[in-house]
PDB file of C-alpha atoms in Angstrom:
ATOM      1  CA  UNK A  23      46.065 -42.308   3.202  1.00 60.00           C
ATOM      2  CA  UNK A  24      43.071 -39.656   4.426  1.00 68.00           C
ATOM      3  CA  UNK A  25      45.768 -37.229   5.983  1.00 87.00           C
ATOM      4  CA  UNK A  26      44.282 -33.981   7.023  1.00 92.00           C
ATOM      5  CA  UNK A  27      46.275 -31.256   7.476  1.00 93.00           C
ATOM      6  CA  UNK A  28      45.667 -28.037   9.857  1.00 95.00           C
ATOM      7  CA  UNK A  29      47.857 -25.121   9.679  1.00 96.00           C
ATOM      8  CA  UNK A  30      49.484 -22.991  11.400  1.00 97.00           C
ATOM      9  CA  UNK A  31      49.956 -25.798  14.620  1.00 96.00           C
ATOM     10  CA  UNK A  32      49.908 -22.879  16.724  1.00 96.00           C
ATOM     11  CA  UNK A  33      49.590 -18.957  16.855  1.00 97.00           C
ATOM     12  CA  UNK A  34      49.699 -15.909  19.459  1.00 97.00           C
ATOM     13  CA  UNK A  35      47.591 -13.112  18.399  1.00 96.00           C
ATOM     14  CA  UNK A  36      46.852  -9.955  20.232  1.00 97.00           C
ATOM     15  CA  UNK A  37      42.828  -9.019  21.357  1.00 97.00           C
ATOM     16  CA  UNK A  38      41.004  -7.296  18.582  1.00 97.00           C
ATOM     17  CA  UNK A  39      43.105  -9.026  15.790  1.00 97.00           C
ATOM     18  CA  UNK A  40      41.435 -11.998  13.565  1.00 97.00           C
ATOM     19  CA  UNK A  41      43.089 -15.075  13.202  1.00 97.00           C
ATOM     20  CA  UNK A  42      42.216 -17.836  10.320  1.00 97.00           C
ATOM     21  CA  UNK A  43      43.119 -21.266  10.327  1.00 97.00           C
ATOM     22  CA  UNK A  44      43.377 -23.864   7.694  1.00 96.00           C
ATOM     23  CA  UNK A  45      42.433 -27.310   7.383  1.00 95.00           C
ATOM     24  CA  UNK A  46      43.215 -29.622   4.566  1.00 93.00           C
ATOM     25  CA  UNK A  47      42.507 -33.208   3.324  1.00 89.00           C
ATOM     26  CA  UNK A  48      45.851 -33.939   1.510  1.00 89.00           C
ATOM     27  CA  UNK A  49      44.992 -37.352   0.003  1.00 82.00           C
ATOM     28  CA  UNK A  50      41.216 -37.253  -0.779  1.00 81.00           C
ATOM     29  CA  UNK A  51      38.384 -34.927  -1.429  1.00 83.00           C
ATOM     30  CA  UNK A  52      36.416 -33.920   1.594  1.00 83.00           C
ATOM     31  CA  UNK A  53      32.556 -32.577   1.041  1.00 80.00           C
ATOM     32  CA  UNK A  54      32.095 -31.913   4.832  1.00 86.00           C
ATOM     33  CA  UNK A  55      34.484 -31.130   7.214  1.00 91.00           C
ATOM     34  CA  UNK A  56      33.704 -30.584  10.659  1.00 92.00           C
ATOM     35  CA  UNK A  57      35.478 -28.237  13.074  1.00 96.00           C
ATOM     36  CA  UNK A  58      35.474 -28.893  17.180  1.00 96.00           C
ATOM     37  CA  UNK A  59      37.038 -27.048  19.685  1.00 96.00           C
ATOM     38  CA  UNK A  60      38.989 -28.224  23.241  1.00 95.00           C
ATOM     39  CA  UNK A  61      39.618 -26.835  26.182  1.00 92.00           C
ATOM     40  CA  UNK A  62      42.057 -28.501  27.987  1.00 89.00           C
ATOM     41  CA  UNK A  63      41.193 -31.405  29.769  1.00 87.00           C
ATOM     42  CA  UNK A  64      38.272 -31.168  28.161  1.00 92.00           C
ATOM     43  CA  UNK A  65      36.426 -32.985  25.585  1.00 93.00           C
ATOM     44  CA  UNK A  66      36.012 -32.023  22.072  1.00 94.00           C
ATOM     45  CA  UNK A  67      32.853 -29.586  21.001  1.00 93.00           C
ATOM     46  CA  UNK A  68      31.450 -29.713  17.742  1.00 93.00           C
ATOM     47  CA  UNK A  69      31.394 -25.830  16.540  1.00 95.00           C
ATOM     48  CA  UNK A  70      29.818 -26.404  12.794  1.00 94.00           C
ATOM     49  CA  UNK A  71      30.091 -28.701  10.308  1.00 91.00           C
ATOM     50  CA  UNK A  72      31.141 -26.839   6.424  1.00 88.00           C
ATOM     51  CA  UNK A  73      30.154 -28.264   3.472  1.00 84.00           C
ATOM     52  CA  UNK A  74      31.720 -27.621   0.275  1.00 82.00           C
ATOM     53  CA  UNK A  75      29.932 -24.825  -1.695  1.00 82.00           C
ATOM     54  CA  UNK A  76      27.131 -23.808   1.208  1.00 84.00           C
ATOM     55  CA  UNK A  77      27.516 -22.159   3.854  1.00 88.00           C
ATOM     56  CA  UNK A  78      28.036 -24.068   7.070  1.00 92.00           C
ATOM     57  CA  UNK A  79      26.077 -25.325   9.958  1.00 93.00           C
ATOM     58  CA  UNK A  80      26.861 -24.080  13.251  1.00 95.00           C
ATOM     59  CA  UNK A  81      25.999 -25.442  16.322  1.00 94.00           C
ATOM     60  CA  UNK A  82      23.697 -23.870  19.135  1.00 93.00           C
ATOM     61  CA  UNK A  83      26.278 -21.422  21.096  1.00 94.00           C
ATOM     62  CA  UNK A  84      28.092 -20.872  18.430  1.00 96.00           C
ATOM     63  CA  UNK A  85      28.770 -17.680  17.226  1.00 95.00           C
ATOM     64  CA  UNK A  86      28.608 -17.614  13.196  1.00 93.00           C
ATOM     65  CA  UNK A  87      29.309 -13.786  12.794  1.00 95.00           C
ATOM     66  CA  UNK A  88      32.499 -14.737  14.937  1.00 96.00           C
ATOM     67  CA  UNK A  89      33.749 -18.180  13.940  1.00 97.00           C
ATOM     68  CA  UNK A  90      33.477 -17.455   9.833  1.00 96.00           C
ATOM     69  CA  UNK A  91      33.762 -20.924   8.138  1.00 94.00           C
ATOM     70  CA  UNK A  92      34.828 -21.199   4.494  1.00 91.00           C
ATOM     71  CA  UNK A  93      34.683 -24.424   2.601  1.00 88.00           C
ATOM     72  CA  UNK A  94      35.855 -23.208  -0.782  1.00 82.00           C
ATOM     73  CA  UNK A  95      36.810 -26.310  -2.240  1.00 88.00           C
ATOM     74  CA  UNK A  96      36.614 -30.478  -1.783  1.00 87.00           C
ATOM     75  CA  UNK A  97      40.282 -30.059  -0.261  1.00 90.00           C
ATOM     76  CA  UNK A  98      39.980 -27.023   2.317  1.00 92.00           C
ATOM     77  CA  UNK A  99      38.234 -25.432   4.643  1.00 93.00           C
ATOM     78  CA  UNK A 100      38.883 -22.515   6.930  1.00 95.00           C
ATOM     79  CA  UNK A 101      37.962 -21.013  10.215  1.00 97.00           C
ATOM     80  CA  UNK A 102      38.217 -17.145  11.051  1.00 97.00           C
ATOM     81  CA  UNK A 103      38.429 -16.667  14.592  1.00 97.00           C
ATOM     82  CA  UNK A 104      36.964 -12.616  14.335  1.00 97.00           C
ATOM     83  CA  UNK A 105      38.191 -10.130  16.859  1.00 97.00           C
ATOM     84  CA  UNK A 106      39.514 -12.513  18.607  1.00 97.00           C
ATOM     85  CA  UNK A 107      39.737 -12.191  22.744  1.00 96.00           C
ATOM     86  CA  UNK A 108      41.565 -14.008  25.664  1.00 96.00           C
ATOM     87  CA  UNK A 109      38.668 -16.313  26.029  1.00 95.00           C
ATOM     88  CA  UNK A 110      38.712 -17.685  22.620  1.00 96.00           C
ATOM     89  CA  UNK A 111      41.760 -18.979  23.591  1.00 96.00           C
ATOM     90  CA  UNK A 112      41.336 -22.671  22.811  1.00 96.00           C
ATOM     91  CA  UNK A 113      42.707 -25.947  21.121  1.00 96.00           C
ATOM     92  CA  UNK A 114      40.346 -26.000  17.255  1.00 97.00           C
ATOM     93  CA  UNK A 115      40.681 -29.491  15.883  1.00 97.00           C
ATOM     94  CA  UNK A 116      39.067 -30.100  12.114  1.00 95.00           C
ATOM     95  CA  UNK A 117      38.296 -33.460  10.473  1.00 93.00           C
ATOM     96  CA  UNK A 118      37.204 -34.208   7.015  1.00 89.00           C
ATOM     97  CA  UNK A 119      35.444 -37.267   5.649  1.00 80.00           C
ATOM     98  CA  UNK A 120      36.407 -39.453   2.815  1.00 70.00           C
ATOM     99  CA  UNK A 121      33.863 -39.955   0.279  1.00 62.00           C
ATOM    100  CA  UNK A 122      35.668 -41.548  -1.886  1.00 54.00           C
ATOM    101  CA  UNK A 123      33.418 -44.691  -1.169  1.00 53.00           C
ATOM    102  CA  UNK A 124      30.120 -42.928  -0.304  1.00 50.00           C
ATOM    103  CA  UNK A 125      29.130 -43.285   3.082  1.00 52.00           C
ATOM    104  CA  UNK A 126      31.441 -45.641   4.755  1.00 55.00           C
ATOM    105  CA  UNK A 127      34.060 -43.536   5.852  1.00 66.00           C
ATOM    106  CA  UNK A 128      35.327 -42.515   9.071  1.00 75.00           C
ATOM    107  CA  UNK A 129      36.438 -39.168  10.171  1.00 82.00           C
ATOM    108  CA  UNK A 130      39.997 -38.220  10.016  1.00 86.00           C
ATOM    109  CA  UNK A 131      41.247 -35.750  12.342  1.00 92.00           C
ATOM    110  CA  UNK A 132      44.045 -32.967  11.587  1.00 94.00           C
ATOM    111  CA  UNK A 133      46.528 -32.005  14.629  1.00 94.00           C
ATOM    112  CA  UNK A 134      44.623 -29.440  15.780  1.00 96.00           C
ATOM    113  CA  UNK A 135      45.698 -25.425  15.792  1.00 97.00           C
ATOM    114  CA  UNK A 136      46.776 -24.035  19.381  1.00 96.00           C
ATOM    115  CA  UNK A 137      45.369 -20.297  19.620  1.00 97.00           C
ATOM    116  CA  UNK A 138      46.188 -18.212  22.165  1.00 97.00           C
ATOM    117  CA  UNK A 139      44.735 -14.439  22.392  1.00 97.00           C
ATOM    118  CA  UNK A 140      46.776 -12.409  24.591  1.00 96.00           C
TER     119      UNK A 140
ATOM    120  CA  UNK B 174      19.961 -34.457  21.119  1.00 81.00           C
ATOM    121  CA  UNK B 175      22.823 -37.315  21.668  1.00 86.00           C
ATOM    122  CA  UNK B 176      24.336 -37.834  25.126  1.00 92.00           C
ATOM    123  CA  UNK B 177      27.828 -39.640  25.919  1.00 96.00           C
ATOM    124  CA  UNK B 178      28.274 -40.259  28.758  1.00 97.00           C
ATOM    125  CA  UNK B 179      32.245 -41.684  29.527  1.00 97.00           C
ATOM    126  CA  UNK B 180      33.791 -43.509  32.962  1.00 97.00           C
ATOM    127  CA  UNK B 181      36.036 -43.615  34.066  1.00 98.00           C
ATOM    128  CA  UNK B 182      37.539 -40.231  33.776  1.00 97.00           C
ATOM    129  CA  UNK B 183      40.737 -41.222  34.556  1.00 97.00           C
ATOM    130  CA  UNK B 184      42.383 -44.707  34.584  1.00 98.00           C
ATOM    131  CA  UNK B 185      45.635 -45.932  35.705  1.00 98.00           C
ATOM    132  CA  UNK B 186      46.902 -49.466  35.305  1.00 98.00           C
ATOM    133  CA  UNK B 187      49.927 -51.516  35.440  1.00 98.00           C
ATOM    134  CA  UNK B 188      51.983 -52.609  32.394  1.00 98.00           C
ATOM    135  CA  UNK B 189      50.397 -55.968  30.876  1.00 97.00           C
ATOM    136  CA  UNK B 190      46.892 -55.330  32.592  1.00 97.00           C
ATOM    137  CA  UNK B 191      43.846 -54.834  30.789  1.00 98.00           C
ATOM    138  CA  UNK B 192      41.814 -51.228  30.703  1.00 98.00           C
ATOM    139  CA  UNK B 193      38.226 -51.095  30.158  1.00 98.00           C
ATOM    140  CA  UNK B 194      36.697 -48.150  29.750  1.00 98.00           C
ATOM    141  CA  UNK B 195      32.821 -47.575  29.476  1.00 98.00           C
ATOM    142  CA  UNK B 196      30.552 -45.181  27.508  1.00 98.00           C
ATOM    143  CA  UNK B 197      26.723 -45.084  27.111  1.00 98.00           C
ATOM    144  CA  UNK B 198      24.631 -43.146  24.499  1.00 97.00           C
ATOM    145  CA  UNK B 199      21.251 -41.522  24.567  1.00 95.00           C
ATOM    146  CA  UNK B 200      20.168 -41.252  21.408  1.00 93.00           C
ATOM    147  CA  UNK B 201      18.917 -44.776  19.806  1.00 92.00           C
ATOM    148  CA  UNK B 202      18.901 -43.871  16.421  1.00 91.00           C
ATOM    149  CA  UNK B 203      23.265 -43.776  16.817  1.00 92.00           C
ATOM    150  CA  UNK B 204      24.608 -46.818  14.999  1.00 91.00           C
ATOM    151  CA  UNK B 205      28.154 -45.687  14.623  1.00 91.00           C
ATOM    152  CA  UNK B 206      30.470 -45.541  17.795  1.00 94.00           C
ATOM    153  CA  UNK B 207      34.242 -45.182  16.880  1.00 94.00           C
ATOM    154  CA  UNK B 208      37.503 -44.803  19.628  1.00 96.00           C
ATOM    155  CA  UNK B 209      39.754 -42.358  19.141  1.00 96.00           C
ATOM    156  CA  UNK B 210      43.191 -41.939  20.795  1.00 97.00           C
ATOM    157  CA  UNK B 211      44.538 -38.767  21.500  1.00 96.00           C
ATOM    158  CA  UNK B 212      48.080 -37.652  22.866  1.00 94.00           C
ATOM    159  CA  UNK B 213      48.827 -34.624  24.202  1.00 91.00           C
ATOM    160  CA  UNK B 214      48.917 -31.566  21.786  1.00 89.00           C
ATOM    161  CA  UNK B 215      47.750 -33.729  19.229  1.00 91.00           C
ATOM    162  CA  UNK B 216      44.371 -34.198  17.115  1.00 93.00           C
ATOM    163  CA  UNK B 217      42.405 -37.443  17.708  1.00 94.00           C
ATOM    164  CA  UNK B 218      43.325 -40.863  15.842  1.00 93.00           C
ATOM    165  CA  UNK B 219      40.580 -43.371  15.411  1.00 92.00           C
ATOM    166  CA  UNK B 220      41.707 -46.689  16.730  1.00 95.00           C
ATOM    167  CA  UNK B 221      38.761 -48.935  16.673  1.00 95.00           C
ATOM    168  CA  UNK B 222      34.781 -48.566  15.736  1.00 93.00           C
ATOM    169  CA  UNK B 223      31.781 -50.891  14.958  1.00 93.00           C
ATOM    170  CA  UNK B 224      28.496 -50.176  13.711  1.00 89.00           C
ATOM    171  CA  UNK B 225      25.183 -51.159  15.595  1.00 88.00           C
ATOM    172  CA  UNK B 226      24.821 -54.412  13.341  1.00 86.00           C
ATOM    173  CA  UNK B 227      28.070 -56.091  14.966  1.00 85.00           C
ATOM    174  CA  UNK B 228      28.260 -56.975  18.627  1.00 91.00           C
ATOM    175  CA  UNK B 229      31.834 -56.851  18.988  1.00 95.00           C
ATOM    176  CA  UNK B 230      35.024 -55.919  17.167  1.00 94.00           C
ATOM    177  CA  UNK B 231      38.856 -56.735  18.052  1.00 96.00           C
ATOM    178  CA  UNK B 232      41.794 -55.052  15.933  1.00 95.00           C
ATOM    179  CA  UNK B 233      45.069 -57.034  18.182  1.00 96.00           C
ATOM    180  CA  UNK B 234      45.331 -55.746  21.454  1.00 97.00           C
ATOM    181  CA  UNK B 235      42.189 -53.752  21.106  1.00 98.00           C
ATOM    182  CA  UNK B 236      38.913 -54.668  21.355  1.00 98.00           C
ATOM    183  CA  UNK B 237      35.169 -52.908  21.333  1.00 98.00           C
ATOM    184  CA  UNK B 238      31.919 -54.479  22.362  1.00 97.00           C
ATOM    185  CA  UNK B 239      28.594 -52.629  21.675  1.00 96.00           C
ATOM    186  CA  UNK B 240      24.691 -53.323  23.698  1.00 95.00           C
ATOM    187  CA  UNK B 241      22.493 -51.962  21.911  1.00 93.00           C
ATOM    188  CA  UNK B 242      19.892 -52.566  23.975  1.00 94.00           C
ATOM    189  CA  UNK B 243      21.480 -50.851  26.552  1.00 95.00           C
ATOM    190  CA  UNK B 244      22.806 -48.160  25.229  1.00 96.00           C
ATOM    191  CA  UNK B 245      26.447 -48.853  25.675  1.00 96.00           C
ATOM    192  CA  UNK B 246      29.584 -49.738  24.699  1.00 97.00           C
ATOM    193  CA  UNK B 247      33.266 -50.508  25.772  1.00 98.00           C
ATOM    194  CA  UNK B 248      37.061 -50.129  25.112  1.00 98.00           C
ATOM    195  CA  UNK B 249      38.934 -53.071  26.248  1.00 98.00           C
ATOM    196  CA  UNK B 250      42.757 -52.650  25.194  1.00 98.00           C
ATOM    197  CA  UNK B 251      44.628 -55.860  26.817  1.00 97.00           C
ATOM    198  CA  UNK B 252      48.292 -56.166  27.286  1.00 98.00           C
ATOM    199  CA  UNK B 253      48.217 -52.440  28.050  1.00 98.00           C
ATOM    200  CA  UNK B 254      52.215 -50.562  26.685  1.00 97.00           C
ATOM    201  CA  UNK B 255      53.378 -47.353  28.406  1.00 96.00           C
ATOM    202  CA  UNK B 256      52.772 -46.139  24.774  1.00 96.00           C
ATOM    203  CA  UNK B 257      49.304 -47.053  25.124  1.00 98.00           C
ATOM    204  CA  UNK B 258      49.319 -43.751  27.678  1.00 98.00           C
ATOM    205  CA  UNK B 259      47.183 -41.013  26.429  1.00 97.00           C
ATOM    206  CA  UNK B 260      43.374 -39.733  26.858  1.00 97.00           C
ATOM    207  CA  UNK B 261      40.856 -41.785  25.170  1.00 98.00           C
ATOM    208  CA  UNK B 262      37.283 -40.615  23.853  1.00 97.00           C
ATOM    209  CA  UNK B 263      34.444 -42.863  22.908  1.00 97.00           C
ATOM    210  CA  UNK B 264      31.254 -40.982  20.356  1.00 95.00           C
ATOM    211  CA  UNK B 265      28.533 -41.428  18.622  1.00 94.00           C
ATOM    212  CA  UNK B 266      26.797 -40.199  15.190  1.00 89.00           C
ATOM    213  CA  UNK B 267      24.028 -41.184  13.312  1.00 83.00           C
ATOM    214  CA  UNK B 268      25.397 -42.542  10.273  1.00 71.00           C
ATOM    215  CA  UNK B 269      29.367 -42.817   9.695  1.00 65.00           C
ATOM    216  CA  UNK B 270      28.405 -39.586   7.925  1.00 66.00           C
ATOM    217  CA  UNK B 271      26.965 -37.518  10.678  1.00 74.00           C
ATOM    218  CA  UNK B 272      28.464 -34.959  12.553  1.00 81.00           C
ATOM    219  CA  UNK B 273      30.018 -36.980  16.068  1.00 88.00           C
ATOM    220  CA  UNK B 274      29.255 -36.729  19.720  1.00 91.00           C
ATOM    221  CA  UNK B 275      31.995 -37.158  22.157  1.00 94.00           C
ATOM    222  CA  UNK B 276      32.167 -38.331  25.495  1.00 96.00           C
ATOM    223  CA  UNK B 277      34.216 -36.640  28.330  1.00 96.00           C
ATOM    224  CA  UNK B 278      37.598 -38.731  27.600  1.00 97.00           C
ATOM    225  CA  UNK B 279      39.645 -40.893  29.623  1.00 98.00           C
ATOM    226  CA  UNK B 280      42.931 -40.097  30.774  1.00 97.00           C
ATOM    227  CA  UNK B 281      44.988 -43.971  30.670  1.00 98.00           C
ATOM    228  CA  UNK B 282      48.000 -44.052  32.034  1.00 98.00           C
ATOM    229  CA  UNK B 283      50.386 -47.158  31.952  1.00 98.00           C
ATOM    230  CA  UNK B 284      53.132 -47.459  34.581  1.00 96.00           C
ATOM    231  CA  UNK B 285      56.121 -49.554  33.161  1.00 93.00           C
TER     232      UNK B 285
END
């Protein structure tokens, strides 16, 4: 169980377009989900953390009016990469938290979503 | 804010050794610190993690030991598998809940 699933696993999109990536929990209902992102060789960078309902919470650097986050519902969130250019080229990893059993829960991460702005 | 801080940054051992690898935190109030195991292309997978109220933890082949009191914790995977190859991170949050700080990863790498 706690599967979360990101989609698409990987996409090319020219400078100037906008790009939006989703992440699911397939199994469970997820009231925060957290997205990171990885360059390579790197570690992983917490962008924001989306609860369900609210908006979300970015994290200093992090551009909100670029990086939209929408938590809809318990089983998805998304991430719009906005006018995207070469440099936001980058690895974006989610992970969602079970809460099926209140606070005990660890993080499950989904496979991450290889962008590349050309 | 929290601080990880991981060594070694990369780590190459035979097959059937052990591999340690070290982290240390900043933040006292932490009192979650889980392992995760990543290979390449792929999203992290939590392997191991202990809470501030348990000194050690061992799941098989893996183990994790925390000091509080110094601020740090370890990895110890023993009777190391080429499949054990990957990068490794160590973090911290306050709270299973709260959002996670990662250290800089570990790249282990097994030789058959």
């Amino acid at each position: 169980g706690a599967v979360v699933s990101q989609h698409p696993s990987w996409v090319i999109c020219k400078s100037g377009t906008s790009v939006k990536i989703e992440c699911r929990s397939l199994d469970f209902q997820a009231t925060t989900m957290f997205w990171y992102r990885q360059f390579p060789k790197q570690s992983l960078m917490l962008m924001a953390t989306s609860n369900e309902g609210s908006k979300a919470t970015y994290e200093q650097g992090v551009e909100k009016d670029k990086f939209l986050i929408n938590h809809a519902s318990l089983t998805l969130s998304t991430l719009t990469v906005t006018s995207a250019h070469p440099e936001d080229s980058s690895f974006y990893i989610c992970s969602a938290r079970w809460w099926g059993i209140g606070d005990n829960s660890p993080l499950h991460f989904g496979n991450g979503t290889r962008l590349t702005v050309t | 804010g929290e601080n990880v801080e991981q060594h070694p940054s990369t780590l190459s051992v035979q097959e059937g050794d052990s591999a340690v690898i070290k982290c240390t935190y900043s933040d006292s109030a932490s009192n979650y610190f889980p392992w995760y195991k990543q290979e390449l292309g792929k999203g992290p997978q939590l392997i191991i993690d202990i809470r501030s109220n348990v000194g050690e933890k061992k799941d098989q082949r893996i183990a994790v030991t925390l000091n509080k009191t110094a601020k740090h914790f370890s990895l110890h995977i023993t009777e190391t598998q080429p499949e054990d190859s990957a990068v490794y991170f160590c973090a911290a949050s306050i709270n299973q809940g709260g959002k996670l700080i990662f250290g800089q990863g570990t790249e282990l790498s097994v030789k058959p």
